[in-house]
Amino acid sequence: MSTETTNKDILRGGQFLVKETKCEDIFTLEDLSEEQKMMRDSTKEFVDRELWAHWERFEKKDYAYTEECMKKAGELGLLSVAVPEAYGGMGMGFVSTMLVCDYISGATGSFSTAFGAHTGIGTMPITLYGSEEQKQKYVPKLAMGEWFGAYCLTEPGAGSDANSGKTKAVLSEDGKHYSITGQKMWISNAGFCHMFIVFARIEDDKYITGFIVENDPENGISFGEEEKKLGIHSSSTRQVFFNDTKVPVENMLSERGNGFKIAMNALNIGRIKLAAACLEAQRRVINEAVNYANERLQFKTPIINFGAIKSKIAQMATNAYADESACYRAAKNIEDRIAIREAAGNSHQEAELKGVEEYAIECSILKVAASEDVQETTDEGIQIFGGMGFSADAPMEKAWRDARIARIYEGTNEINRMLAVGMLVKKAMKGHVDLLGPATAVGEELMGIPSFDTPDFSELFAEEKDLISRLKKVFLMVAGSAVQKFGPELEQHQQLMLAAADILIKIYMAESTVLRTEKNAKRFGEESQAVQTAMSKLYLYNAVDTIIQKGKEAITSFAEGDEQRMMLMGLKRFTKYTNNPNVVALREEIANKVATDNKYTFD
């Protein structure tokens, strides 16, 4: 770990809201090392050769081909990037594992689901919670793709309420094994996995317990048929039934009753990895869409020349750029936090768990933003293709269907919105993020007379950064007043929390985008970042619109009379531009660059 990492004051999770982040302190895709670029390029080469070239096979429910590609990925080491070297893995840092997850996931949701289920929730719980014996026994096989893993949490009656599962684990009289009985559903990789992470309840324990269960049909394990799904057609998804399945006591994962904690921490990591998995999918859809728009002639001109198409291309590229910016910012924060904890004497297991847990708010933010952007991008991709976009002979409709699951995976977006706000409030109550002080200051500012001085916005992004700082005041105003009014009962006001979450999400995403471009403009020159600057300004402009809408919705839902009028005036003051951007000109500049390059070239 570098001295820079140990000495740098890294913001804690959620502190982006109340502390300034300098552009020099964030990581961007332009900061990748040569080794990381080589890993990215080799991953893209594998995807182009094995996945993208055969995308139609995945649409025909060719489960065997998914398994074959997973084995090839294992041979190339792509399944082992996050596995410590001691267990046959590459032991790469968190940013590198994000990078592989990003670029391996863009061609087909079927493979990316298999990959994510295996490397994430199939392997990771053992590397982070397993005993030394468990790790030595199972992880090398999983890292090499000799074995594949699956994760059995969801049950027919237990979805978002993960701890309410009915599957039981009963200890034998001789104390040597547990007998597991129950039904699990939506189990990815069930059709070809060798091992399950299974969650079951022992006696009347408050919390579930995790177990490592080998897939042996003669041990009371049976399967339902492959599920018929809207998308991810070649992802093996089945129900799994356990009927008095015997599991040695030494295969309990971590401690009794620790299963809910394992499941929640696995979801935190899964959320940011899922966001990464939405990035390359957006880039590839943009590439297909702009290539089609450059070639498709209507009224004797390529449709890319029409403003309606340019608007779509510009927005698609802008969202992808913003998602990249925020994902890699958070990934490096996590990597740095892991390094600091390891330097302080924590084991790799504990350091990674605590490092990711620290940024659980950001993980939920990213999951929501990227999954909704990839859905919008694929939808617009269909629209640009017109009738051909609706045809199964073109890749757009399958991209749209595959993208839809991302808003449900790893906790629905509604759950993640409420989690982001709920976790932030809890952090504030624990003193980890000072929300009360800044929220009080905003309240006092609302009572005062606003300044009518004309600020100096001559430097690049001076106005945008000033505006972002005021958008943070909107959140503090809304959330602070809501917490004051409802206290612990805030969680019962879900629609209010959803509105607050949308404000929080847009702030983090817009700030990440501006900081990335500012950093690159300082080192590469402003002229080289002209289009990226346009994307940053366009994203912020759209974010402001969302924040105005959601802020008004929240304020009018819980404030009345003078308080409401004062807060609405504050909302107007905090979201006001001094110099409104020319939105059409921004879109034109972005779309023209993408059209000229005939692809997305900002990663």
Coordinates of C-alpha atoms in Angstrom, one line a residue:
M1 CA 0.0 0.0 0.0
S2 CA 1.3 3.4 -0.9
T3 CA 2.1 6.1 1.6
E4 CA -0.4 8.3 -0.3
T5 CA -3.1 5.8 0.6
T6 CA -2.3 5.7 4.3
N7 CA -2.0 9.4 4.7
K8 CA -4.9 10.5 2.5
D9 CA -8.0 11.5 4.4
I10 CA -10.5 9.2 2.8
L11 CA -14.1 10.2 3.3
R12 CA -16.2 7.7 5.2
G13 CA -19.4 6.4 3.5
G14 CA -22.0 9.0 3.2
Q15 CA -19.7 11.9 4.0
F16 CA -19.7 13.1 0.4
L17 CA -22.9 14.9 1.4
V18 CA -21.3 17.0 4.1
K19 CA -17.6 17.3 3.2
E20 CA -16.0 18.6 0.1
T21 CA -14.2 16.1 -2.2
K22 CA -11.3 17.4 -4.3
C23 CA -11.1 16.1 -7.9
E24 CA -7.5 15.0 -7.2
D25 CA -8.8 12.6 -4.5
I26 CA -11.0 10.5 -6.7
F27 CA -10.1 7.6 -9.0
T28 CA -11.3 7.5 -12.6
L29 CA -11.0 5.1 -15.5
E30 CA -8.3 7.3 -16.9
D31 CA -6.2 6.3 -13.8
L32 CA -6.0 2.6 -14.7
S33 CA -2.5 1.1 -14.5
E34 CA -1.0 -0.7 -17.5
E35 CA -1.7 -4.0 -15.8
Q36 CA -5.3 -3.1 -15.3
K37 CA -5.6 -2.0 -18.9
M38 CA -4.2 -5.4 -20.0
M39 CA -6.7 -7.2 -17.8
R40 CA -9.5 -5.1 -19.3
D41 CA -8.4 -5.7 -22.9
S42 CA -8.0 -9.5 -22.4
T43 CA -11.5 -9.6 -20.8
K44 CA -13.0 -7.7 -23.8
E45 CA -11.2 -10.1 -26.2
F46 CA -12.7 -13.1 -24.4
V47 CA -16.2 -11.5 -24.5
D48 CA -16.0 -10.6 -28.1
R49 CA -14.8 -14.1 -29.1
E50 CA -16.9 -16.3 -26.9
L51 CA -20.0 -14.3 -25.9
W52 CA -20.8 -11.4 -28.3
A53 CA -20.0 -13.5 -31.4
H54 CA -22.6 -16.1 -30.3
W55 CA -25.2 -14.0 -28.6
E56 CA -28.0 -15.8 -30.4
R57 CA -27.0 -19.1 -28.7
F58 CA -27.8 -17.5 -25.3
E59 CA -31.2 -16.5 -26.6
K60 CA -32.0 -20.1 -27.5
K61 CA -31.6 -21.3 -23.9
D62 CA -28.3 -23.0 -24.6
Y63 CA -27.5 -23.7 -21.0
A64 CA -24.6 -26.0 -21.9
Y65 CA -22.9 -23.1 -23.8
T66 CA -23.2 -20.9 -20.7
E67 CA -21.4 -23.6 -18.7
E68 CA -18.8 -24.1 -21.4
C69 CA -18.0 -20.3 -21.4
M70 CA -17.8 -20.3 -17.6
K71 CA -15.2 -23.1 -17.9
K72 CA -13.2 -21.1 -20.4
A73 CA -13.4 -18.0 -18.2
G74 CA -12.0 -20.2 -15.4
E75 CA -9.1 -21.4 -17.5
L76 CA -8.2 -17.7 -18.3
G77 CA -8.3 -16.9 -14.6
L78 CA -11.3 -14.5 -14.9
L79 CA -13.2 -16.3 -12.2
S80 CA -10.3 -15.9 -9.7
V81 CA -9.6 -12.2 -9.8
A82 CA -11.1 -11.5 -6.3
V83 CA -9.8 -14.7 -4.8
P84 CA -6.6 -14.4 -2.6
E85 CA -3.5 -16.0 -4.0
A86 CA -3.3 -18.4 -1.1
Y87 CA -6.4 -20.1 -2.5
G88 CA -5.5 -20.2 -6.2
G89 CA -6.7 -16.8 -7.1
M90 CA -5.1 -13.6 -8.5
G91 CA -5.7 -11.7 -5.4
M92 CA -6.3 -8.5 -7.3
G93 CA -7.5 -5.2 -5.7
F94 CA -11.1 -4.1 -5.5
V95 CA -10.9 -1.8 -8.5
S96 CA -9.5 -4.6 -10.7
T97 CA -12.2 -7.0 -9.7
M98 CA -14.8 -4.2 -10.6
L99 CA -13.0 -3.8 -13.9
V100 CA -13.4 -7.5 -14.9
C101 CA -17.0 -7.5 -13.7
D102 CA -17.6 -4.5 -15.8
Y103 CA -16.2 -5.6 -19.1
I104 CA -17.2 -9.3 -18.8
S105 CA -20.9 -8.4 -18.4
G106 CA -21.8 -6.4 -21.4
A107 CA -22.5 -9.0 -24.1
T108 CA -25.3 -11.1 -22.5
G109 CA -27.1 -11.1 -19.2
S110 CA -27.2 -14.9 -19.2
F111 CA -23.4 -15.1 -18.8
S112 CA -23.0 -12.1 -16.6
T113 CA -25.6 -13.6 -14.2
A114 CA -23.7 -17.0 -14.2
F115 CA -20.5 -15.1 -13.6
G116 CA -21.8 -12.9 -10.9
A117 CA -23.6 -15.7 -9.1
H118 CA -20.5 -17.8 -9.1
T119 CA -17.8 -15.3 -8.3
G120 CA -19.8 -13.2 -6.0
I121 CA -22.5 -14.9 -3.9
G122 CA -21.2 -18.4 -4.8
T123 CA -17.5 -18.0 -3.9
M124 CA -17.2 -14.8 -1.9
P125 CA -19.1 -15.9 1.3
I126 CA -16.5 -18.7 1.7
T127 CA -13.4 -16.5 1.1
L128 CA -14.8 -13.8 3.5
Y129 CA -16.5 -16.0 6.2
G130 CA -15.1 -19.5 5.7
S131 CA -12.7 -21.3 8.1
E132 CA -9.2 -22.0 6.8
E133 CA -10.2 -25.6 6.2
Q134 CA -13.3 -24.6 4.2
K135 CA -11.3 -22.1 2.1
Q136 CA -8.6 -24.7 1.3
K137 CA -11.1 -27.3 0.4
Y138 CA -13.5 -25.3 -1.8
V139 CA -12.1 -22.0 -3.0
P140 CA -9.3 -23.3 -5.3
K141 CA -11.9 -25.4 -7.2
L142 CA -14.2 -22.5 -7.5
A143 CA -11.4 -20.1 -8.5
M144 CA -10.3 -22.3 -11.4
G145 CA -13.8 -23.1 -12.7
E146 CA -13.4 -26.8 -11.8
W147 CA -16.5 -26.3 -9.6
F148 CA -19.3 -23.8 -9.9
G149 CA -21.2 -22.3 -7.0
A150 CA -24.8 -21.1 -6.3
Y151 CA -26.5 -19.2 -3.5
C152 CA -29.7 -20.4 -1.9
L153 CA -31.4 -17.6 0.0
T154 CA -34.7 -16.7 -1.5
E155 CA -37.8 -18.8 -0.7
P156 CA -41.4 -18.6 -2.0
G157 CA -42.4 -16.6 1.1
A158 CA -39.1 -14.8 1.7
G159 CA -38.0 -12.3 -0.9
S160 CA -36.9 -8.8 0.3
D161 CA -37.5 -10.1 3.9
A162 CA -34.5 -12.4 3.7
N163 CA -34.5 -13.5 7.3
S164 CA -38.0 -14.9 7.2
G165 CA -37.1 -18.1 5.4
K166 CA -38.7 -21.4 6.6
T167 CA -35.9 -23.8 5.6
K168 CA -34.8 -25.7 8.7
A169 CA -31.5 -27.2 9.8
V170 CA -31.7 -29.9 12.5
L171 CA -28.7 -31.2 14.4
S172 CA -28.3 -35.0 14.5
E173 CA -28.3 -36.8 17.8
D174 CA -24.7 -37.6 17.5
G175 CA -23.9 -33.9 16.8
K176 CA -22.0 -34.7 13.6
H177 CA -24.3 -33.3 11.0
Y178 CA -27.3 -31.0 10.3
S179 CA -30.3 -32.2 8.2
I180 CA -31.6 -29.4 6.0
T181 CA -35.1 -29.4 4.7
G182 CA -36.8 -26.6 2.7
Q183 CA -37.4 -25.0 -0.7
K184 CA -35.3 -22.4 -2.4
M185 CA -36.3 -20.5 -5.6
W186 CA -34.7 -18.3 -8.3
I187 CA -31.4 -20.1 -7.8
S188 CA -28.9 -19.0 -10.5
N189 CA -26.5 -21.7 -11.7
A190 CA -28.6 -24.4 -10.1
G191 CA -28.5 -26.6 -13.3
F192 CA -24.7 -27.0 -13.3
C193 CA -23.4 -26.0 -9.9
H194 CA -21.3 -28.3 -7.7
M195 CA -21.9 -26.5 -4.4
F196 CA -24.5 -24.3 -2.7
I197 CA -24.4 -21.6 0.0
V198 CA -27.6 -22.5 1.8
F199 CA -29.3 -20.4 4.5
A200 CA -31.5 -22.2 7.0
R201 CA -32.8 -21.7 10.5
I202 CA -31.7 -23.8 13.5
E203 CA -34.5 -24.4 16.0
D204 CA -36.2 -21.1 16.7
D205 CA -33.1 -18.9 16.3
K206 CA -33.8 -15.2 15.6
Y207 CA -31.4 -15.3 12.6
I208 CA -30.7 -17.8 9.9
T209 CA -27.4 -19.7 9.5
G210 CA -25.2 -20.3 6.5
F211 CA -24.0 -23.7 5.3
I212 CA -21.8 -25.0 2.5
V213 CA -23.7 -27.8 0.8
E214 CA -22.2 -30.1 -1.9
N215 CA -24.6 -30.9 -4.7
D216 CA -25.3 -34.6 -4.3
P217 CA -28.6 -35.8 -5.8
E218 CA -28.4 -38.9 -3.5
N219 CA -28.4 -36.6 -0.5
G220 CA -32.0 -35.4 -0.7
I221 CA -31.4 -32.7 -3.3
S222 CA -33.8 -32.2 -6.2
F223 CA -34.6 -29.5 -8.7
G224 CA -37.5 -27.9 -10.4
E225 CA -37.6 -27.3 -14.2
E226 CA -35.7 -24.4 -15.7
E227 CA -37.7 -21.3 -15.1
K228 CA -39.3 -19.5 -18.1
K229 CA -38.0 -15.9 -17.8
L230 CA -38.4 -12.6 -19.6
G231 CA -34.7 -12.4 -20.2
I232 CA -31.3 -14.0 -19.3
H233 CA -32.6 -17.0 -21.2
S234 CA -29.4 -19.2 -20.8
S235 CA -28.9 -18.4 -17.2
S236 CA -29.8 -21.7 -15.4
T237 CA -32.5 -20.7 -12.9
R238 CA -34.3 -23.4 -10.9
Q239 CA -36.0 -24.2 -7.7
V240 CA -33.9 -26.4 -5.3
F241 CA -35.5 -28.7 -2.8
F242 CA -33.7 -30.0 0.2
N243 CA -35.2 -33.1 1.9
D244 CA -33.3 -34.2 5.0
T245 CA -30.1 -33.2 3.3
K246 CA -27.2 -34.1 5.6
V247 CA -24.4 -31.5 6.0
P248 CA -21.4 -32.1 8.2
V249 CA -21.2 -29.7 11.2
E250 CA -17.9 -28.5 9.9
N251 CA -19.7 -27.1 6.8
M252 CA -21.5 -24.4 8.9
L253 CA -20.4 -21.1 7.4
S254 CA -19.1 -18.7 10.1
E255 CA -21.1 -19.0 13.3
R256 CA -24.6 -20.1 14.2
G257 CA -27.1 -17.3 13.5
N258 CA -24.6 -15.3 11.4
G259 CA -26.4 -16.1 8.1
F260 CA -28.4 -12.9 7.9
K261 CA -25.2 -10.9 8.4
I262 CA -23.5 -12.9 5.7
A263 CA -26.4 -12.4 3.3
M264 CA -26.5 -8.6 3.9
N265 CA -22.8 -8.1 3.4
A266 CA -22.8 -10.3 0.3
L267 CA -25.6 -8.0 -1.0
N268 CA -23.5 -4.9 -0.3
I269 CA -20.6 -6.2 -2.5
G270 CA -23.1 -7.6 -5.0
R271 CA -24.7 -4.1 -5.4
I272 CA -21.6 -2.3 -6.5
K273 CA -20.6 -5.2 -8.7
L274 CA -24.1 -5.2 -10.3
A275 CA -23.7 -1.5 -11.0
A276 CA -20.3 -2.3 -12.7
A277 CA -22.1 -5.1 -14.7
C278 CA -24.4 -2.5 -16.2
L279 CA -21.6 -0.4 -17.6
E280 CA -20.3 -2.3 -20.6
A281 CA -23.9 -3.3 -21.5
Q282 CA -24.6 0.4 -21.9
R283 CA -21.4 1.0 -24.0
R284 CA -22.3 -1.9 -26.3
V285 CA -25.9 -0.8 -26.8
I286 CA -24.6 2.8 -27.6
N287 CA -22.1 1.3 -30.1
E288 CA -24.8 -0.7 -31.8
A289 CA -27.3 2.2 -31.8
V290 CA -24.9 4.8 -33.2
N291 CA -23.6 2.4 -35.8
Y292 CA -27.1 1.7 -37.0
A293 CA -28.0 5.4 -36.9
N294 CA -25.0 6.3 -39.0
E295 CA -26.0 3.7 -41.7
R296 CA -29.8 3.9 -41.6
L297 CA -31.1 6.3 -44.3
Q298 CA -34.4 8.0 -44.1
F299 CA -35.4 10.9 -46.3
K300 CA -32.0 10.4 -48.0
T301 CA -30.0 11.2 -44.9
P302 CA -28.6 9.1 -42.1
I303 CA -30.9 9.2 -39.1
I304 CA -28.0 10.2 -36.8
N305 CA -28.4 13.7 -38.4
F306 CA -31.8 14.2 -36.9
G307 CA -32.0 16.1 -33.6
A308 CA -34.4 13.6 -32.1
I309 CA -31.9 10.8 -32.5
K310 CA -29.0 13.0 -31.4
S311 CA -30.8 13.7 -28.2
K312 CA -31.1 10.0 -27.4
I313 CA -27.5 9.2 -28.2
A314 CA -26.3 12.2 -26.1
Q315 CA -28.4 11.1 -23.1
M316 CA -27.3 7.4 -23.4
A317 CA -23.6 8.4 -23.6
T318 CA -24.0 10.9 -20.7
N319 CA -25.6 8.3 -18.4
A320 CA -22.9 5.7 -19.2
Y321 CA -20.2 8.3 -18.5
A322 CA -21.8 9.3 -15.2
D323 CA -22.2 5.7 -14.1
E324 CA -18.6 4.9 -14.9
S325 CA -17.5 8.0 -12.9
A326 CA -19.4 7.1 -9.8
C327 CA -18.7 3.3 -9.9
Y328 CA -14.9 3.7 -10.0
R329 CA -14.9 6.5 -7.5
A330 CA -16.6 4.3 -5.0
A331 CA -14.5 1.2 -5.9
K332 CA -11.3 3.0 -5.2
N333 CA -12.7 4.4 -1.9
I334 CA -13.4 0.8 -0.9
E335 CA -10.0 -0.4 -2.1
D336 CA -8.3 2.3 -0.1
R337 CA -10.3 1.5 3.0
I338 CA -9.4 -2.2 2.7
A339 CA -5.7 -1.3 2.5
I340 CA -5.9 1.0 5.5
R341 CA -7.5 -1.7 7.6
E342 CA -5.0 -4.3 6.5
A343 CA -2.1 -2.0 7.4
A344 CA -3.7 -1.6 10.8
G345 CA -3.5 -5.4 11.3
N346 CA -7.0 -6.6 10.1
S347 CA -7.1 -9.9 8.2
H348 CA -8.0 -9.6 4.5
Q349 CA -11.4 -11.1 5.3
E350 CA -12.2 -8.5 7.9
A351 CA -10.7 -5.6 6.0
E352 CA -12.7 -6.4 2.9
L353 CA -16.0 -6.9 4.8
K354 CA -15.6 -3.7 6.7
G355 CA -14.3 -1.8 3.7
V356 CA -17.4 -2.5 1.7
E357 CA -19.7 -2.2 4.6
E358 CA -18.4 1.4 5.1
Y359 CA -19.7 2.4 1.7
A360 CA -23.0 0.5 1.8
I361 CA -24.8 3.7 1.1
E362 CA -22.8 4.3 -2.1
C363 CA -23.3 0.7 -3.1
S364 CA -27.1 1.1 -3.0
I365 CA -26.9 4.4 -4.8
L366 CA -24.9 2.9 -7.6
K367 CA -27.1 -0.2 -7.9
V368 CA -30.2 2.0 -8.4
A369 CA -28.6 4.5 -10.8
A370 CA -26.8 2.1 -13.1
S371 CA -29.6 -0.5 -13.3
E372 CA -32.1 2.2 -14.3
D373 CA -29.7 3.8 -16.8
V374 CA -29.1 0.5 -18.5
Q375 CA -32.8 -0.1 -18.8
E376 CA -33.3 3.4 -20.3
T377 CA -30.4 2.9 -22.7
T378 CA -31.6 -0.4 -24.0
D379 CA -35.1 1.0 -24.4
E380 CA -33.8 4.0 -26.4
G381 CA -31.6 1.5 -28.3
I382 CA -34.8 -0.2 -29.5
Q383 CA -36.3 3.1 -30.4
I384 CA -33.4 4.1 -32.5
F385 CA -33.5 0.8 -34.4
G386 CA -37.3 1.3 -34.9
G387 CA -39.0 -1.8 -36.1
M388 CA -35.7 -3.7 -36.3
G389 CA -35.2 -3.0 -32.6
F390 CA -38.4 -5.0 -31.8
S391 CA -37.1 -7.9 -33.9
A392 CA -35.4 -10.8 -32.2
D393 CA -33.0 -10.9 -35.2
A394 CA -31.3 -7.7 -33.9
P395 CA -29.6 -7.7 -30.4
M396 CA -31.6 -4.7 -29.0
E397 CA -34.7 -6.5 -27.8
K398 CA -32.7 -9.1 -25.9
A399 CA -30.5 -6.4 -24.4
W400 CA -33.7 -4.7 -23.1
R401 CA -35.0 -8.0 -21.7
D402 CA -31.7 -8.9 -20.0
A403 CA -31.4 -5.4 -18.5
R404 CA -34.8 -5.6 -16.8
I405 CA -33.6 -8.0 -14.0
A406 CA -31.0 -5.6 -12.8
R407 CA -33.6 -3.4 -11.1
I408 CA -34.7 -6.5 -9.1
Y409 CA -31.4 -8.3 -8.3
E410 CA -29.5 -7.6 -5.1
G411 CA -32.6 -6.0 -3.4
T412 CA -35.2 -4.2 -5.5
N413 CA -34.5 -0.6 -6.4
E414 CA -37.2 0.5 -4.0
I415 CA -35.6 -1.4 -1.2
N416 CA -32.2 0.1 -2.1
R417 CA -33.6 3.6 -2.2
M418 CA -34.9 3.3 1.3
L419 CA -31.7 1.6 2.5
A420 CA -29.6 4.5 1.2
V421 CA -31.5 7.0 3.2
G422 CA -32.1 4.8 6.2
M423 CA -28.4 3.9 6.5
L424 CA -27.4 7.5 6.2
V425 CA -29.7 8.5 9.1
K426 CA -28.4 5.6 11.2
K427 CA -24.8 6.7 10.5
A428 CA -25.7 10.2 11.6
M429 CA -27.2 8.9 14.8
K430 CA -24.0 7.0 15.5
G431 CA -21.9 10.1 14.9
H432 CA -20.2 8.6 11.8
V433 CA -21.6 11.3 9.5
D434 CA -22.5 14.8 10.9
L435 CA -25.8 15.6 9.4
L436 CA -27.3 17.5 12.3
G437 CA -24.7 20.3 12.2
P438 CA -25.0 21.0 8.4
A439 CA -28.8 20.5 8.5
T440 CA -29.1 23.1 11.3
A441 CA -26.9 25.5 9.3
V442 CA -29.1 25.1 6.3
G443 CA -32.1 25.9 8.5
E444 CA -30.5 29.1 9.7
E445 CA -29.5 30.0 6.2
L446 CA -33.2 29.8 5.1
M447 CA -34.1 32.3 7.8
G448 CA -31.4 34.7 6.7
I449 CA -31.2 37.2 3.8
P450 CA -29.7 35.6 0.6
S451 CA -26.6 37.1 -0.9
F452 CA -27.1 39.0 -4.1
D453 CA -23.4 39.2 -5.0
T454 CA -22.4 38.0 -8.4
P455 CA -20.0 35.1 -7.9
D456 CA -16.9 34.5 -10.0
F457 CA -17.6 31.5 -12.1
S458 CA -14.7 32.0 -14.5
E459 CA -12.9 28.7 -13.7
L460 CA -14.1 25.4 -15.2
F461 CA -16.9 23.9 -13.2
A462 CA -17.0 26.8 -10.7
E463 CA -20.7 27.2 -11.1
E464 CA -21.4 23.5 -11.3
K465 CA -19.6 22.8 -8.1
D466 CA -21.3 25.7 -6.4
L467 CA -24.6 24.3 -7.6
I468 CA -23.8 20.8 -6.3
S469 CA -23.0 22.2 -2.9
R470 CA -26.4 23.8 -2.9
L471 CA -28.1 20.6 -4.0
K472 CA -26.6 19.0 -0.9
K473 CA -28.4 21.7 1.1
V474 CA -31.7 20.6 -0.5
F475 CA -31.2 17.1 0.8
L476 CA -30.2 18.3 4.3
M477 CA -33.2 20.6 4.3
V478 CA -35.6 17.9 3.3
A479 CA -34.1 15.0 5.3
G480 CA -33.3 17.1 8.3
S481 CA -36.8 18.3 8.6
A482 CA -38.3 14.9 8.0
V483 CA -36.1 13.3 10.7
Q484 CA -37.0 16.1 13.1
K485 CA -40.7 15.6 12.4
F486 CA -40.9 11.8 12.3
G487 CA -37.8 10.5 14.2
P488 CA -37.6 6.7 14.2
E489 CA -40.9 6.5 12.4
L490 CA -39.4 7.9 9.3
E491 CA -39.1 4.4 7.8
Q492 CA -42.9 4.1 7.8
H493 CA -43.1 7.1 5.4
Q494 CA -41.8 5.2 2.3
Q495 CA -42.8 7.6 -0.3
L496 CA -41.0 10.4 1.5
M497 CA -37.9 8.3 1.8
L498 CA -38.0 7.4 -1.9
A499 CA -38.1 11.1 -2.8
A500 CA -35.2 11.9 -0.5
A501 CA -33.3 8.9 -2.0
D502 CA -33.7 10.3 -5.5
I503 CA -32.2 13.6 -4.4
L504 CA -29.3 11.8 -2.7
I505 CA -28.6 9.6 -5.7
K506 CA -28.5 12.5 -8.2
I507 CA -26.1 14.4 -6.0
Y508 CA -23.6 11.6 -5.7
M509 CA -23.8 10.8 -9.4
A510 CA -23.6 14.4 -10.6
E511 CA -20.7 15.2 -8.3
S512 CA -18.8 12.1 -9.4
T513 CA -19.2 13.0 -13.0
V514 CA -18.0 16.6 -12.6
L515 CA -15.0 15.6 -10.4
R516 CA -13.9 13.0 -13.0
T517 CA -13.9 15.6 -15.8
E518 CA -12.3 18.3 -13.7
K519 CA -9.5 16.0 -12.8
N520 CA -8.9 15.0 -16.4
A521 CA -9.1 18.6 -17.6
K522 CA -6.4 19.7 -15.1
R523 CA -4.0 17.0 -16.3
F524 CA -4.9 16.6 -20.0
G525 CA -6.1 20.1 -20.8
E526 CA -9.6 21.5 -20.9
E527 CA -9.8 21.2 -24.7
S528 CA -9.2 17.5 -24.6
Q529 CA -12.2 17.2 -22.2
A530 CA -14.7 19.4 -24.1
V531 CA -17.2 16.6 -24.7
Q532 CA -16.8 15.2 -21.3
T533 CA -17.4 18.7 -19.9
A534 CA -20.6 18.8 -22.0
M535 CA -21.7 15.4 -20.6
S536 CA -21.0 16.6 -17.0
K537 CA -23.0 19.8 -17.5
L538 CA -25.9 17.9 -19.2
Y539 CA -26.0 15.3 -16.4
L540 CA -26.1 18.0 -13.7
Y541 CA -28.9 19.9 -15.6
N542 CA -31.0 16.7 -15.6
A543 CA -30.2 16.0 -12.0
V544 CA -31.4 19.5 -11.0
D545 CA -34.7 18.9 -12.7
T546 CA -35.1 15.6 -10.8
I547 CA -34.2 17.3 -7.5
I548 CA -36.6 20.1 -8.0
Q549 CA -39.4 17.6 -8.7
K550 CA -38.6 15.3 -5.8
G551 CA -37.9 18.1 -3.4
K552 CA -41.2 19.7 -4.0
E553 CA -43.0 16.3 -3.7
A554 CA -41.3 15.7 -0.3
I555 CA -41.8 19.2 1.1
T556 CA -45.5 19.4 0.2
S557 CA -46.1 16.0 1.7
F558 CA -45.0 16.7 5.2
A559 CA -44.7 20.5 5.7
E560 CA -47.5 23.0 5.9
G561 CA -48.0 26.8 6.2
D562 CA -45.0 29.0 6.7
E563 CA -42.6 26.1 7.0
Q564 CA -43.7 24.8 3.6
R565 CA -43.4 28.2 2.0
M566 CA -40.0 28.8 3.5
M567 CA -38.7 25.4 2.3
L568 CA -40.1 25.8 -1.2
M569 CA -38.3 29.2 -1.4
G570 CA -35.2 27.4 -0.2
L571 CA -35.6 24.7 -2.9
K572 CA -35.9 27.4 -5.5
R573 CA -32.8 29.3 -4.2
F574 CA -30.7 26.2 -3.9
T575 CA -31.5 24.8 -7.4
K576 CA -31.1 28.1 -9.3
Y577 CA -28.6 28.5 -12.1
T578 CA -26.8 31.8 -12.5
N579 CA -26.1 30.9 -16.1
N580 CA -28.4 28.3 -17.6
P581 CA -26.7 25.8 -19.9
N582 CA -27.7 25.6 -23.6
V583 CA -29.0 22.0 -23.3
V584 CA -29.6 21.5 -27.0
A585 CA -26.0 22.6 -27.8
L586 CA -24.6 20.2 -25.2
R587 CA -26.5 17.3 -26.7
E588 CA -25.4 18.2 -30.2
E589 CA -21.7 18.3 -29.1
I590 CA -21.9 15.0 -27.4
A591 CA -23.9 13.2 -30.1
N592 CA -21.6 14.6 -32.9
K593 CA -18.6 13.2 -31.1
V594 CA -20.1 9.7 -30.6
A595 CA -21.4 9.7 -34.2
T596 CA -18.0 10.7 -35.6
D597 CA -16.2 8.0 -33.6
N598 CA -19.1 5.6 -34.4
K599 CA -18.9 4.3 -30.9
Y600 CA -18.6 5.2 -27.2
T601 CA -15.0 6.2 -26.7
F602 CA -14.9 7.7 -23.1
D603 CA -13.9 4.6 -21.1

